[in-house]
Amino acid sequence: MTRNDSNERDASRRFAEDLAELESAEDFLAYFGIDYEPGRVHICRLHILQRFHDYLEGHRQRNGEPTREDYRALLQHAYADFVDSDAQTEKVFRVFKKAAGIATVPVSAITRAGPR
């Protein structure tokens, strides 16, 4: 094993340990040095993290394990999705996906069933 292989393995281990310590969307954004608007993150934190997770999974399926640079780019992309949009429009969670197919029924169309 070369010194370079050992250094890469150590860096990879430290990166995995660092990631394990991160708990919030703000932690992830700060760790990767991504500027963010606290108010936007406060409103969409779970959606941003879920979108980030989805992007990571997509990357793994297409390209294998993401690098540190990939993590940063994918998190930046996930955050950017919610800068000029909102959770309902982005439909990250199943509840929003299902809601898109629900039709409304006007109150006037609701009738009381008679005795049976």
PDB file of C-alpha atoms in Angstrom:
ATOM      1  CA  MET A   1       0.000   0.000   0.000  1.00  0.00           C
ATOM      2  CA  THR A   2       1.334   3.405  -0.922  1.00  0.00           C
ATOM      3  CA  ARG A   3       1.373   6.464   1.274  1.00  0.00           C
ATOM      4  CA  ASN A   4      -1.104   8.131  -1.117  1.00  0.00           C
ATOM      5  CA  ASP A   5      -3.579   5.222  -0.737  1.00  0.00           C
ATOM      6  CA  SER A   6      -3.320   5.497   3.035  1.00  0.00           C
ATOM      7  CA  ASN A   7      -3.883   9.267   2.943  1.00  0.00           C
ATOM      8  CA  GLU A   8      -6.925   8.868   0.682  1.00  0.00           C
ATOM      9  CA  ARG A   9      -8.391   6.200   2.957  1.00  0.00           C
ATOM     10  CA  ASP A  10      -7.798   8.412   6.017  1.00  0.00           C
ATOM     11  CA  ALA A  11      -9.416  11.405   4.300  1.00  0.00           C
ATOM     12  CA  SER A  12     -12.385   9.261   3.288  1.00  0.00           C
ATOM     13  CA  ARG A  13     -12.762   7.982   6.855  1.00  0.00           C
ATOM     14  CA  ARG A  14     -12.575  11.524   8.281  1.00  0.00           C
ATOM     15  CA  PHE A  15     -15.156  12.709   5.752  1.00  0.00           C
ATOM     16  CA  ALA A  16     -17.539   9.893   6.749  1.00  0.00           C
ATOM     17  CA  GLU A  17     -16.992  10.747  10.431  1.00  0.00           C
ATOM     18  CA  ASP A  18     -17.652  14.428   9.747  1.00  0.00           C
ATOM     19  CA  LEU A  19     -20.890  13.597   7.925  1.00  0.00           C
ATOM     20  CA  ALA A  20     -22.042  11.401  10.811  1.00  0.00           C
ATOM     21  CA  GLU A  21     -21.743  14.415  13.140  1.00  0.00           C
ATOM     22  CA  LEU A  22     -23.969  16.687  11.028  1.00  0.00           C
ATOM     23  CA  GLU A  23     -27.561  16.870  12.248  1.00  0.00           C
ATOM     24  CA  SER A  24     -29.404  19.768  10.642  1.00  0.00           C
ATOM     25  CA  ALA A  25     -29.700  21.339   7.216  1.00  0.00           C
ATOM     26  CA  GLU A  26     -27.809  24.306   8.637  1.00  0.00           C
ATOM     27  CA  ASP A  27     -24.997  21.976   9.772  1.00  0.00           C
ATOM     28  CA  PHE A  28     -24.676  20.501   6.284  1.00  0.00           C
ATOM     29  CA  LEU A  29     -24.772  23.878   4.554  1.00  0.00           C
ATOM     30  CA  ALA A  30     -22.152  25.334   6.910  1.00  0.00           C
ATOM     31  CA  TYR A  31     -19.902  22.271   6.634  1.00  0.00           C
ATOM     32  CA  PHE A  32     -19.847  22.511   2.842  1.00  0.00           C
ATOM     33  CA  GLY A  33     -19.436  26.299   2.916  1.00  0.00           C
ATOM     34  CA  ILE A  34     -22.718  27.041   1.162  1.00  0.00           C
ATOM     35  CA  ASP A  35     -24.206  30.480   1.770  1.00  0.00           C
ATOM     36  CA  TYR A  36     -27.863  30.263   2.692  1.00  0.00           C
ATOM     37  CA  GLU A  37     -30.785  32.326   3.861  1.00  0.00           C
ATOM     38  CA  PRO A  38     -31.660  31.152   7.402  1.00  0.00           C
ATOM     39  CA  GLY A  39     -35.360  31.955   6.996  1.00  0.00           C
ATOM     40  CA  ARG A  40     -35.639  29.858   3.846  1.00  0.00           C
ATOM     41  CA  VAL A  41     -33.814  26.945   5.450  1.00  0.00           C
ATOM     42  CA  HIS A  42     -35.986  27.193   8.571  1.00  0.00           C
ATOM     43  CA  ILE A  43     -39.110  26.758   6.439  1.00  0.00           C
ATOM     44  CA  CYS A  44     -37.790  24.078   4.060  1.00  0.00           C
ATOM     45  CA  ARG A  45     -35.104  22.234   6.050  1.00  0.00           C
ATOM     46  CA  LEU A  46     -36.655  18.767   5.815  1.00  0.00           C
ATOM     47  CA  HIS A  47     -37.447  19.230   2.145  1.00  0.00           C
ATOM     48  CA  ILE A  48     -33.891  20.373   1.388  1.00  0.00           C
ATOM     49  CA  LEU A  49     -32.402  17.387   3.207  1.00  0.00           C
ATOM     50  CA  GLN A  50     -34.781  14.949   1.505  1.00  0.00           C
ATOM     51  CA  ARG A  51     -34.000  16.416  -1.921  1.00  0.00           C
ATOM     52  CA  PHE A  52     -30.269  16.200  -1.083  1.00  0.00           C
ATOM     53  CA  HIS A  53     -30.751  12.542  -0.140  1.00  0.00           C
ATOM     54  CA  ASP A  54     -32.620  11.904  -3.394  1.00  0.00           C
ATOM     55  CA  TYR A  55     -29.848  13.568  -5.415  1.00  0.00           C
ATOM     56  CA  LEU A  56     -27.194  11.496  -3.605  1.00  0.00           C
ATOM     57  CA  GLU A  57     -29.079   8.270  -4.328  1.00  0.00           C
ATOM     58  CA  GLY A  58     -29.467   9.207  -7.979  1.00  0.00           C
ATOM     59  CA  HIS A  59     -25.749   9.965  -8.193  1.00  0.00           C
ATOM     60  CA  ARG A  60     -24.879   6.616  -6.582  1.00  0.00           C
ATOM     61  CA  GLN A  61     -27.059   4.731  -9.061  1.00  0.00           C
ATOM     62  CA  ARG A  62     -25.552   6.513 -12.063  1.00  0.00           C
ATOM     63  CA  ASN A  63     -21.946   7.169 -11.033  1.00  0.00           C
ATOM     64  CA  GLY A  64     -21.106   5.283  -7.850  1.00  0.00           C
ATOM     65  CA  GLU A  65     -20.164   6.816  -4.523  1.00  0.00           C
ATOM     66  CA  PRO A  66     -20.110  10.627  -4.640  1.00  0.00           C
ATOM     67  CA  THR A  67     -16.956  12.569  -3.811  1.00  0.00           C
ATOM     68  CA  ARG A  68     -16.819  15.420  -1.324  1.00  0.00           C
ATOM     69  CA  GLU A  69     -17.153  17.835  -4.262  1.00  0.00           C
ATOM     70  CA  ASP A  70     -20.220  15.920  -5.487  1.00  0.00           C
ATOM     71  CA  TYR A  71     -21.783  16.167  -2.027  1.00  0.00           C
ATOM     72  CA  ARG A  72     -21.280  19.921  -2.023  1.00  0.00           C
ATOM     73  CA  ALA A  73     -22.669  20.385  -5.543  1.00  0.00           C
ATOM     74  CA  LEU A  74     -25.704  18.189  -4.839  1.00  0.00           C
ATOM     75  CA  LEU A  75     -26.473  20.000  -1.574  1.00  0.00           C
ATOM     76  CA  GLN A  76     -26.115  23.354  -3.335  1.00  0.00           C
ATOM     77  CA  HIS A  77     -28.557  22.128  -5.983  1.00  0.00           C
ATOM     78  CA  ALA A  78     -31.025  20.846  -3.365  1.00  0.00           C
ATOM     79  CA  TYR A  79     -30.940  24.177  -1.524  1.00  0.00           C
ATOM     80  CA  ALA A  80     -31.295  26.150  -4.772  1.00  0.00           C
ATOM     81  CA  ASP A  81     -34.443  24.167  -5.613  1.00  0.00           C
ATOM     82  CA  PHE A  82     -36.162  25.874  -2.673  1.00  0.00           C
ATOM     83  CA  VAL A  83     -34.759  29.395  -2.998  1.00  0.00           C
ATOM     84  CA  ASP A  84     -37.328  30.515  -5.572  1.00  0.00           C
ATOM     85  CA  SER A  85     -39.855  27.746  -5.017  1.00  0.00           C
ATOM     86  CA  ASP A  86     -41.682  26.090  -2.151  1.00  0.00           C
ATOM     87  CA  ALA A  87     -42.298  22.641  -0.731  1.00  0.00           C
ATOM     88  CA  GLN A  88     -45.713  22.240  -2.318  1.00  0.00           C
ATOM     89  CA  THR A  89     -44.398  23.116  -5.787  1.00  0.00           C
ATOM     90  CA  GLU A  90     -41.315  20.889  -5.485  1.00  0.00           C
ATOM     91  CA  LYS A  91     -43.327  17.905  -4.186  1.00  0.00           C
ATOM     92  CA  VAL A  92     -40.469  16.199  -2.352  1.00  0.00           C
ATOM     93  CA  PHE A  93     -42.619  14.226   0.072  1.00  0.00           C
ATOM     94  CA  ARG A  94     -45.333  11.746  -0.842  1.00  0.00           C
ATOM     95  CA  VAL A  95     -48.097  13.838   0.755  1.00  0.00           C
ATOM     96  CA  PHE A  96     -47.477  16.600  -1.797  1.00  0.00           C
ATOM     97  CA  LYS A  97     -47.211  14.117  -4.666  1.00  0.00           C
ATOM     98  CA  LYS A  98     -50.565  12.571  -3.730  1.00  0.00           C
ATOM     99  CA  ALA A  99     -52.173  15.972  -3.253  1.00  0.00           C
ATOM    100  CA  ALA A 100     -51.382  16.855  -6.861  1.00  0.00           C
ATOM    101  CA  GLY A 101     -53.855  14.207  -8.039  1.00  0.00           C
ATOM    102  CA  ILE A 102     -56.710  15.169  -5.712  1.00  0.00           C
ATOM    103  CA  ALA A 103     -59.665  16.912  -7.269  1.00  0.00           C
ATOM    104  CA  THR A 104     -61.781  19.309  -5.267  1.00  0.00           C
ATOM    105  CA  VAL A 105     -65.486  18.802  -4.810  1.00  0.00           C
ATOM    106  CA  PRO A 106     -67.634  21.891  -4.355  1.00  0.00           C
ATOM    107  CA  VAL A 107     -69.790  21.967  -1.238  1.00  0.00           C
ATOM    108  CA  SER A 108     -72.878  22.349  -3.437  1.00  0.00           C
ATOM    109  CA  ALA A 109     -72.204  18.893  -4.900  1.00  0.00           C
ATOM    110  CA  ILE A 110     -72.401  17.209  -1.506  1.00  0.00           C
ATOM    111  CA  THR A 111     -75.834  15.893  -0.675  1.00  0.00           C
ATOM    112  CA  ARG A 112     -77.221  14.074   2.267  1.00  0.00           C
ATOM    113  CA  ALA A 113     -78.226  10.511   1.603  1.00  0.00           C
ATOM    114  CA  GLY A 114     -81.797   9.684   2.518  1.00  0.00           C
ATOM    115  CA  PRO A 115     -82.901   6.768   4.713  1.00  0.00           C
ATOM    116  CA  ARG A 116     -82.087   3.362   3.325  1.00  0.00           C
TER     117      ARG A 116
END
